[in-house]
Backbone as JSON Lines, residues from 0, in Angstrom:
{"i":0,"aa":"Q","n":[66.84,84.54,146.56],"ca":[66.67,83.21,147.31],"c":[67.86,82.66,147.53]}
{"i":1,"aa":"V","n":[68.1,82.1,148.95],"ca":[69.34,81.42,149.27],"c":[68.89,80.0,149.17]}
{"i":2,"aa":"H","n":[69.99,79.19,148.59],"ca":[69.81,77.94,148.46],"c":[71.23,77.34,149.03]}
{"i":3,"aa":"L","n":[71.06,76.29,149.89],"ca":[72.31,75.45,150.44],"c":[72.07,74.01,149.95]}
{"i":4,"aa":"A","n":[73.45,73.37,149.75],"ca":[73.41,72.15,149.63],"c":[74.75,71.54,149.95]}
{"i":5,"aa":"E","n":[74.7,70.48,150.94],"ca":[75.65,69.9,151.59],"c":[76.15,68.84,150.79]}
{"i":6,"aa":"S","n":[77.58,68.38,150.91],"ca":[78.0,67.36,150.31],"c":[79.39,66.61,151.12]}
{"i":7,"aa":"G","n":[79.65,65.62,150.79],"ca":[80.87,65.19,151.54],"c":[80.64,63.91,152.7]}
{"i":8,"aa":"G","n":[79.37,63.75,152.97],"ca":[79.15,62.93,153.93],"c":[79.23,61.29,153.47]}
{"i":9,"aa":"T","n":[79.72,60.46,154.3],"ca":[80.09,59.22,154.05],"c":[80.5,58.38,155.23]}
{"i":10,"aa":"S","n":[80.86,57.12,155.23],"ca":[81.15,56.45,156.26],"c":[82.74,56.55,156.63]}
{"i":11,"aa":"V","n":[83.18,56.63,157.8],"ca":[84.33,56.76,158.26],"c":[84.69,56.0,159.37]}
{"i":12,"aa":"K","n":[85.81,55.53,159.67],"ca":[86.1,54.73,161.01],"c":[86.52,55.73,162.22]}
{"i":13,"aa":"P","n":[86.14,55.2,163.25],"ca":[86.62,56.28,164.58],"c":[88.04,56.77,164.34]}
{"i":14,"aa":"G","n":[88.31,57.92,165.02],"ca":[89.5,58.5,164.71],"c":[89.82,59.2,163.54]}
{"i":15,"aa":"G","n":[88.92,58.99,162.46],"ca":[89.25,59.28,160.92],"c":[88.87,60.93,161.01]}
{"i":16,"aa":"S","n":[89.01,61.4,159.74],"ca":[88.72,62.73,159.41],"c":[87.82,62.8,158.27]}
{"i":17,"aa":"L","n":[87.19,64.06,158.02],"ca":[86.05,64.24,156.98],"c":[85.98,65.57,156.96]}
{"i":18,"aa":"T","n":[85.63,66.18,155.56],"ca":[85.08,67.56,155.46],"c":[83.95,67.56,154.68]}
{"i":19,"aa":"L","n":[83.05,68.4,155.29],"ca":[81.75,68.61,154.58],"c":[81.71,69.82,153.99]}
{"i":20,"aa":"S","n":[81.09,69.91,152.69],"ca":[81.15,71.1,151.97],"c":[79.64,71.71,152.08]}
{"i":21,"aa":"C","n":[79.56,73.0,151.87],"ca":[78.08,73.65,151.87],"c":[78.1,74.55,150.6]}
{"i":22,"aa":"A","n":[77.58,74.07,149.6],"ca":[77.47,74.88,148.38],"c":[76.19,76.0,148.48]}
{"i":23,"aa":"S","n":[76.7,76.99,148.28],"ca":[75.51,78.1,148.48],"c":[75.28,79.0,147.17]}
{"i":24,"aa":"S","n":[74.05,79.4,147.19],"ca":[73.72,80.55,146.17],"c":[72.85,81.56,146.78]}
{"i":25,"aa":"G","n":[73.01,82.64,146.6],"ca":[72.25,83.74,147.23],"c":[72.7,84.3,148.39]}
{"i":26,"aa":"L","n":[73.89,83.74,149.04],"ca":[74.42,84.3,150.07],"c":[75.25,85.52,150.02]}
{"i":27,"aa":"T","n":[74.99,86.49,150.78],"ca":[75.78,87.76,150.6],"c":[76.82,87.8,151.9]}
{"i":28,"aa":"Q","n":[77.67,88.81,151.85],"ca":[78.73,88.75,152.93],"c":[78.05,89.07,154.31]}
{"i":29,"aa":"S","n":[76.85,89.24,154.46],"ca":[75.99,89.61,155.65],"c":[75.68,88.4,156.19]}
{"i":30,"aa":"Y","n":[75.56,87.34,155.73],"ca":[75.14,85.98,156.14],"c":[76.0,85.34,157.0]}
{"i":31,"aa":"C","n":[75.4,84.74,158.14],"ca":[76.05,83.7,159.17],"c":[75.75,82.27,158.43]}
{"i":32,"aa":"V","n":[76.85,81.32,158.55],"ca":[76.44,79.89,158.2],"c":[76.8,79.14,159.63]}
{"i":33,"aa":"G","n":[75.74,78.02,159.59],"ca":[75.84,77.15,160.77],"c":[75.9,75.7,160.33]}
{"i":34,"aa":"W","n":[76.44,74.88,160.9],"ca":[76.36,73.6,160.93],"c":[75.47,72.77,161.91]}
{"i":35,"aa":"F","n":[74.62,71.87,161.68],"ca":[73.86,71.23,162.66],"c":[73.77,69.92,162.45]}
{"i":36,"aa":"R","n":[73.37,68.99,163.23],"ca":[73.13,67.62,163.13],"c":[72.15,67.06,163.79]}
{"i":37,"aa":"Q","n":[71.68,66.03,163.42],"ca":[70.6,65.09,164.08],"c":[70.79,63.74,163.89]}
{"i":38,"aa":"A","n":[70.94,63.12,165.09],"ca":[71.09,61.63,165.08],"c":[69.92,60.95,165.35]}
{"i":39,"aa":"P","n":[69.57,59.84,164.77],"ca":[68.38,58.97,164.95],"c":[67.72,59.14,166.6]}
{"i":40,"aa":"G","n":[66.64,59.53,166.71],"ca":[65.94,59.55,167.89],"c":[66.47,60.61,168.89]}
{"i":41,"aa":"K","n":[67.23,61.8,168.35],"ca":[67.69,62.75,169.24],"c":[67.3,63.98,168.48]}
{"i":42,"aa":"E","n":[67.34,65.2,169.25],"ca":[67.05,66.46,168.88],"c":[68.33,66.99,168.04]}
{"i":43,"aa":"R","n":[67.81,67.78,167.04],"ca":[68.75,68.47,166.37],"c":[69.94,69.49,167.24]}
{"i":44,"aa":"E","n":[70.99,69.28,167.0],"ca":[72.1,69.8,167.64],"c":[72.89,70.68,166.81]}
{"i":45,"aa":"G","n":[73.24,72.21,167.47],"ca":[74.1,73.03,166.68],"c":[75.43,72.55,166.89]}
{"i":46,"aa":"V","n":[76.22,72.58,165.77],"ca":[77.64,71.98,166.03],"c":[78.56,73.22,165.92]}
{"i":47,"aa":"A","n":[78.31,73.96,164.74],"ca":[79.14,75.06,164.42],"c":[78.84,76.23,163.9]}
{"i":48,"aa":"A","n":[79.34,77.51,163.91],"ca":[78.86,78.58,163.26],"c":[79.8,79.53,162.84]}
{"i":49,"aa":"I","n":[79.75,80.36,161.78],"ca":[80.68,81.27,161.4],"c":[79.97,82.45,161.02]}
{"i":50,"aa":"D","n":[80.33,83.71,161.6],"ca":[79.64,84.99,161.28],"c":[80.16,85.62,159.97]}
{"i":51,"aa":"S","n":[79.52,86.7,159.66],"ca":[80.01,87.18,158.39],"c":[81.21,87.91,158.75]}
{"i":52,"aa":"D","n":[81.92,88.3,160.04],"ca":[83.21,88.87,160.3],"c":[83.95,87.81,160.68]}
{"i":53,"aa":"G","n":[83.79,86.73,160.62],"ca":[84.79,85.61,160.74],"c":[84.66,85.0,162.11]}
{"i":54,"aa":"S","n":[83.78,85.47,163.04],"ca":[83.51,85.08,164.33],"c":[82.96,83.57,164.25]}
{"i":55,"aa":"T","n":[83.67,82.66,165.32],"ca":[83.19,81.36,165.11],"c":[82.64,80.88,166.58]}
{"i":56,"aa":"R","n":[81.94,79.9,166.58],"ca":[81.12,79.35,167.78],"c":[81.29,77.79,167.28]}
{"i":57,"aa":"Y","n":[81.36,77.07,168.64],"ca":[81.44,75.54,168.52],"c":[80.58,75.05,169.74]}
{"i":58,"aa":"A","n":[80.11,73.8,169.33],"ca":[79.44,73.19,170.61],"c":[80.65,72.33,171.25]}
{"i":59,"aa":"D","n":[80.4,72.24,172.73],"ca":[81.55,71.82,173.53],"c":[81.73,70.44,173.04]}
{"i":60,"aa":"S","n":[80.9,69.51,172.49],"ca":[81.23,68.38,172.12],"c":[82.05,68.22,171.08]}
{"i":61,"aa":"V","n":[82.25,69.18,170.27],"ca":[83.16,69.17,169.04],"c":[84.34,70.05,169.04]}
{"i":62,"aa":"K","n":[84.23,70.97,170.3],"ca":[85.43,72.03,170.19],"c":[86.97,71.16,170.29]}
{"i":63,"aa":"D","n":[87.63,71.75,169.53],"ca":[89.08,71.22,169.05],"c":[88.94,69.88,168.36]}
{"i":64,"aa":"R","n":[88.01,69.51,167.65],"ca":[87.95,68.53,166.75],"c":[87.36,68.99,165.34]}
{"i":65,"aa":"F","n":[86.35,69.71,165.59],"ca":[85.81,70.36,164.18],"c":[86.26,71.84,164.01]}
{"i":66,"aa":"T","n":[86.3,72.19,162.75],"ca":[86.6,73.56,162.42],"c":[85.54,73.87,161.27]}
{"i":67,"aa":"I","n":[85.11,75.03,161.43],"ca":[84.21,75.71,160.55],"c":[85.14,76.64,159.61]}
{"i":68,"aa":"T","n":[85.06,76.53,158.4],"ca":[86.04,77.44,157.55],"c":[85.17,78.69,156.92]}
{"i":69,"aa":"G","n":[85.98,79.54,156.35],"ca":[85.41,80.82,155.71],"c":[84.85,80.39,154.4]}
{"i":70,"aa":"E","n":[85.23,79.18,153.79],"ca":[84.29,78.77,152.79],"c":[83.02,77.96,153.07]}
{"i":71,"aa":"N","n":[82.69,77.99,154.42],"ca":[81.51,77.42,155.1],"c":[81.69,75.87,155.16]}
{"i":72,"aa":"A","n":[82.54,75.16,155.02],"ca":[83.09,73.96,155.18],"c":[83.29,73.47,156.63]}
{"i":73,"aa":"L","n":[82.89,72.23,156.89],"ca":[83.19,71.74,158.34],"c":[84.11,70.52,158.11]}
{"i":74,"aa":"Q","n":[85.32,71.01,158.76],"ca":[86.43,70.03,158.86],"c":[86.43,69.24,160.02]}
{"i":75,"aa":"M","n":[86.31,67.84,160.08],"ca":[85.96,67.08,161.24],"c":[87.1,66.19,161.45]}
{"i":76,"aa":"K","n":[87.76,66.05,162.61],"ca":[88.78,65.2,162.93],"c":[88.5,64.18,164.23]}
{"i":77,"aa":"S","n":[89.29,63.39,164.19],"ca":[89.07,62.49,165.5],"c":[87.73,62.27,166.0]}
{"i":78,"aa":"L","n":[87.27,61.74,164.67],"ca":[85.43,61.32,164.86],"c":[85.33,60.09,165.55]}
{"i":79,"aa":"K","n":[84.16,60.23,166.18],"ca":[83.81,59.29,167.35],"c":[82.51,58.76,166.93]}
{"i":80,"aa":"F","n":[82.07,57.57,167.4],"ca":[80.73,56.99,167.19],"c":[79.5,57.9,167.38]}
{"i":81,"aa":"E","n":[79.5,58.62,168.43],"ca":[78.53,59.58,168.62],"c":[78.46,60.85,167.49]}
{"i":82,"aa":"D","n":[79.39,60.79,166.78],"ca":[79.42,61.93,165.68],"c":[78.38,61.51,164.42]}
{"i":83,"aa":"T","n":[77.88,60.48,164.54],"ca":[77.01,59.73,163.45],"c":[75.79,60.67,163.52]}
{"i":84,"aa":"A","n":[75.46,61.22,162.41],"ca":[74.27,61.99,162.28],"c":[73.96,62.48,160.9]}
{"i":85,"aa":"V","n":[72.74,62.86,160.63],"ca":[72.58,63.74,159.39],"c":[73.11,65.21,159.59]}
{"i":86,"aa":"Y","n":[74.05,65.7,158.96],"ca":[74.54,66.98,158.94],"c":[74.07,67.83,157.97]}
{"i":87,"aa":"Y","n":[73.47,69.21,158.55],"ca":[73.06,70.16,157.8],"c":[73.86,71.61,157.79]}
{"i":88,"aa":"C","n":[74.03,72.11,156.77],"ca":[74.27,73.65,156.85],"c":[72.92,74.59,156.86]}
{"i":89,"aa":"A","n":[73.17,75.63,157.47],"ca":[72.09,76.43,157.52],"c":[72.64,78.03,157.53]}
{"i":90,"aa":"A","n":[71.79,78.97,157.0],"ca":[72.03,80.26,157.08],"c":[71.25,81.44,157.73]}
{"i":91,"aa":"R","n":[71.78,82.33,158.32],"ca":[70.79,83.55,158.5],"c":[71.45,84.77,158.54]}
{"i":92,"aa":"L","n":[70.76,85.82,158.54],"ca":[71.58,87.07,158.52],"c":[72.18,87.28,159.76]}
{"i":93,"aa":"D","n":[73.59,87.97,159.84],"ca":[74.37,88.08,161.12],"c":[74.1,87.42,162.16]}
{"i":94,"aa":"C","n":[74.99,86.63,162.81],"ca":[74.72,85.87,163.99],"c":[74.98,86.84,165.22]}
{"i":95,"aa":"N","n":[75.56,87.98,164.92],"ca":[75.95,88.9,166.17],"c":[76.53,87.97,167.46]}
{"i":96,"aa":"M","n":[77.56,87.37,167.39],"ca":[77.89,86.38,168.07],"c":[78.35,87.02,169.4]}
{"i":97,"aa":"M","n":[78.48,88.45,169.67],"ca":[78.93,88.98,170.72],"c":[77.44,89.46,171.51]}
{"i":98,"aa":"A","n":[76.56,89.42,171.07],"ca":[75.23,89.74,171.64],"c":[74.16,88.64,171.4]}
{"i":99,"aa":"G","n":[74.37,87.59,172.35],"ca":[73.34,86.75,172.79],"c":[72.95,85.41,171.73]}
{"i":100,"aa":"F","n":[73.92,85.28,170.92],"ca":[74.06,84.29,170.01],"c":[74.05,82.96,170.67]}
{"i":101,"aa":"S","n":[73.3,81.87,170.17],"ca":[73.14,80.57,170.8],"c":[73.19,79.57,169.58]}
{"i":102,"aa":"L","n":[73.79,78.4,169.53],"ca":[73.94,77.5,168.43],"c":[72.75,76.8,168.99]}
{"i":103,"aa":"R","n":[72.18,76.74,170.12],"ca":[70.93,75.92,170.44],"c":[69.63,76.82,170.11]}
{"i":104,"aa":"F","n":[69.6,78.11,170.42],"ca":[68.25,78.57,170.36],"c":[68.4,79.84,169.2]}
{"i":105,"aa":"T","n":[69.26,80.36,168.62],"ca":[69.16,81.15,167.58],"c":[68.85,80.64,166.31]}
{"i":106,"aa":"P","n":[67.63,81.02,165.78],"ca":[67.04,80.37,164.55],"c":[67.64,80.72,163.44]}
{"i":107,"aa":"F","n":[68.05,79.73,162.41],"ca":[68.29,79.7,161.26],"c":[67.31,79.89,160.17]}
{"i":108,"aa":"R","n":[67.43,80.5,159.03],"ca":[66.09,80.53,158.14],"c":[66.34,79.74,157.04]}
{"i":109,"aa":"Y","n":[67.53,79.45,156.37],"ca":[67.77,78.53,155.12],"c":[68.24,77.34,155.73]}
{"i":110,"aa":"W","n":[67.7,76.39,155.11],"ca":[68.51,75.08,155.42],"c":[68.85,74.18,154.09]}
{"i":111,"aa":"G","n":[69.83,73.33,153.99],"ca":[70.04,72.49,153.05],"c":[69.19,71.23,153.42]}
{"i":112,"aa":"Q","n":[69.42,70.14,152.69],"ca":[68.73,69.1,152.59],"c":[69.56,67.9,153.65]}
{"i":113,"aa":"G","n":[70.84,68.06,153.84],"ca":[71.47,67.2,154.76],"c":[72.43,66.2,154.25]}
{"i":114,"aa":"T","n":[73.39,65.65,154.85],"ca":[74.25,64.84,154.46],"c":[74.63,63.95,155.45]}
{"i":115,"aa":"Q","n":[74.6,62.32,155.17],"ca":[75.0,61.25,156.27],"c":[76.13,61.23,156.37]}
{"i":116,"aa":"V","n":[76.77,61.35,157.95],"ca":[78.09,60.92,158.4],"c":[77.82,59.72,159.22]}
{"i":117,"aa":"T","n":[78.39,58.61,158.91],"ca":[78.3,57.39,159.91],"c":[79.87,57.18,160.17]}
{"i":118,"aa":"V","n":[80.07,57.13,161.46],"ca":[81.27,56.74,162.19],"c":[81.13,55.27,162.49]}
{"i":119,"aa":"S","n":[81.88,54.24,161.89],"ca":[81.7,53.15,162.11],"c":[82.97,52.07,162.1]}
{"i":120,"aa":"S","n":[83.17,51.11,162.87],"ca":[84.42,50.3,162.67],"c":[83.99,49.07,161.84]}
């Protein structure tokens, strides 16, 4: 059984940096890990994903600002007000990023409980 737990969420000023961690148990090397976020009144949005071969994918809104690491952490810099959301890590078997993977549509099976990130001055 796979268990995921996010940590690191807090309040940060615009332009600041933050790293979210995703502690896991039960993940094998075949798993793909993604980060998602949901702001109040908005749909959940795929932010980044890293496949078992190290391939990564980012949403346009966070490209060049966010980095997903091999340890499944999400490094965020140049944070904006619109980055405020509950952030979730999730996992699924192989994302196959060269074969139709979509941050928006590819389903992830396992989910953490989420951690709140608030960007506020």
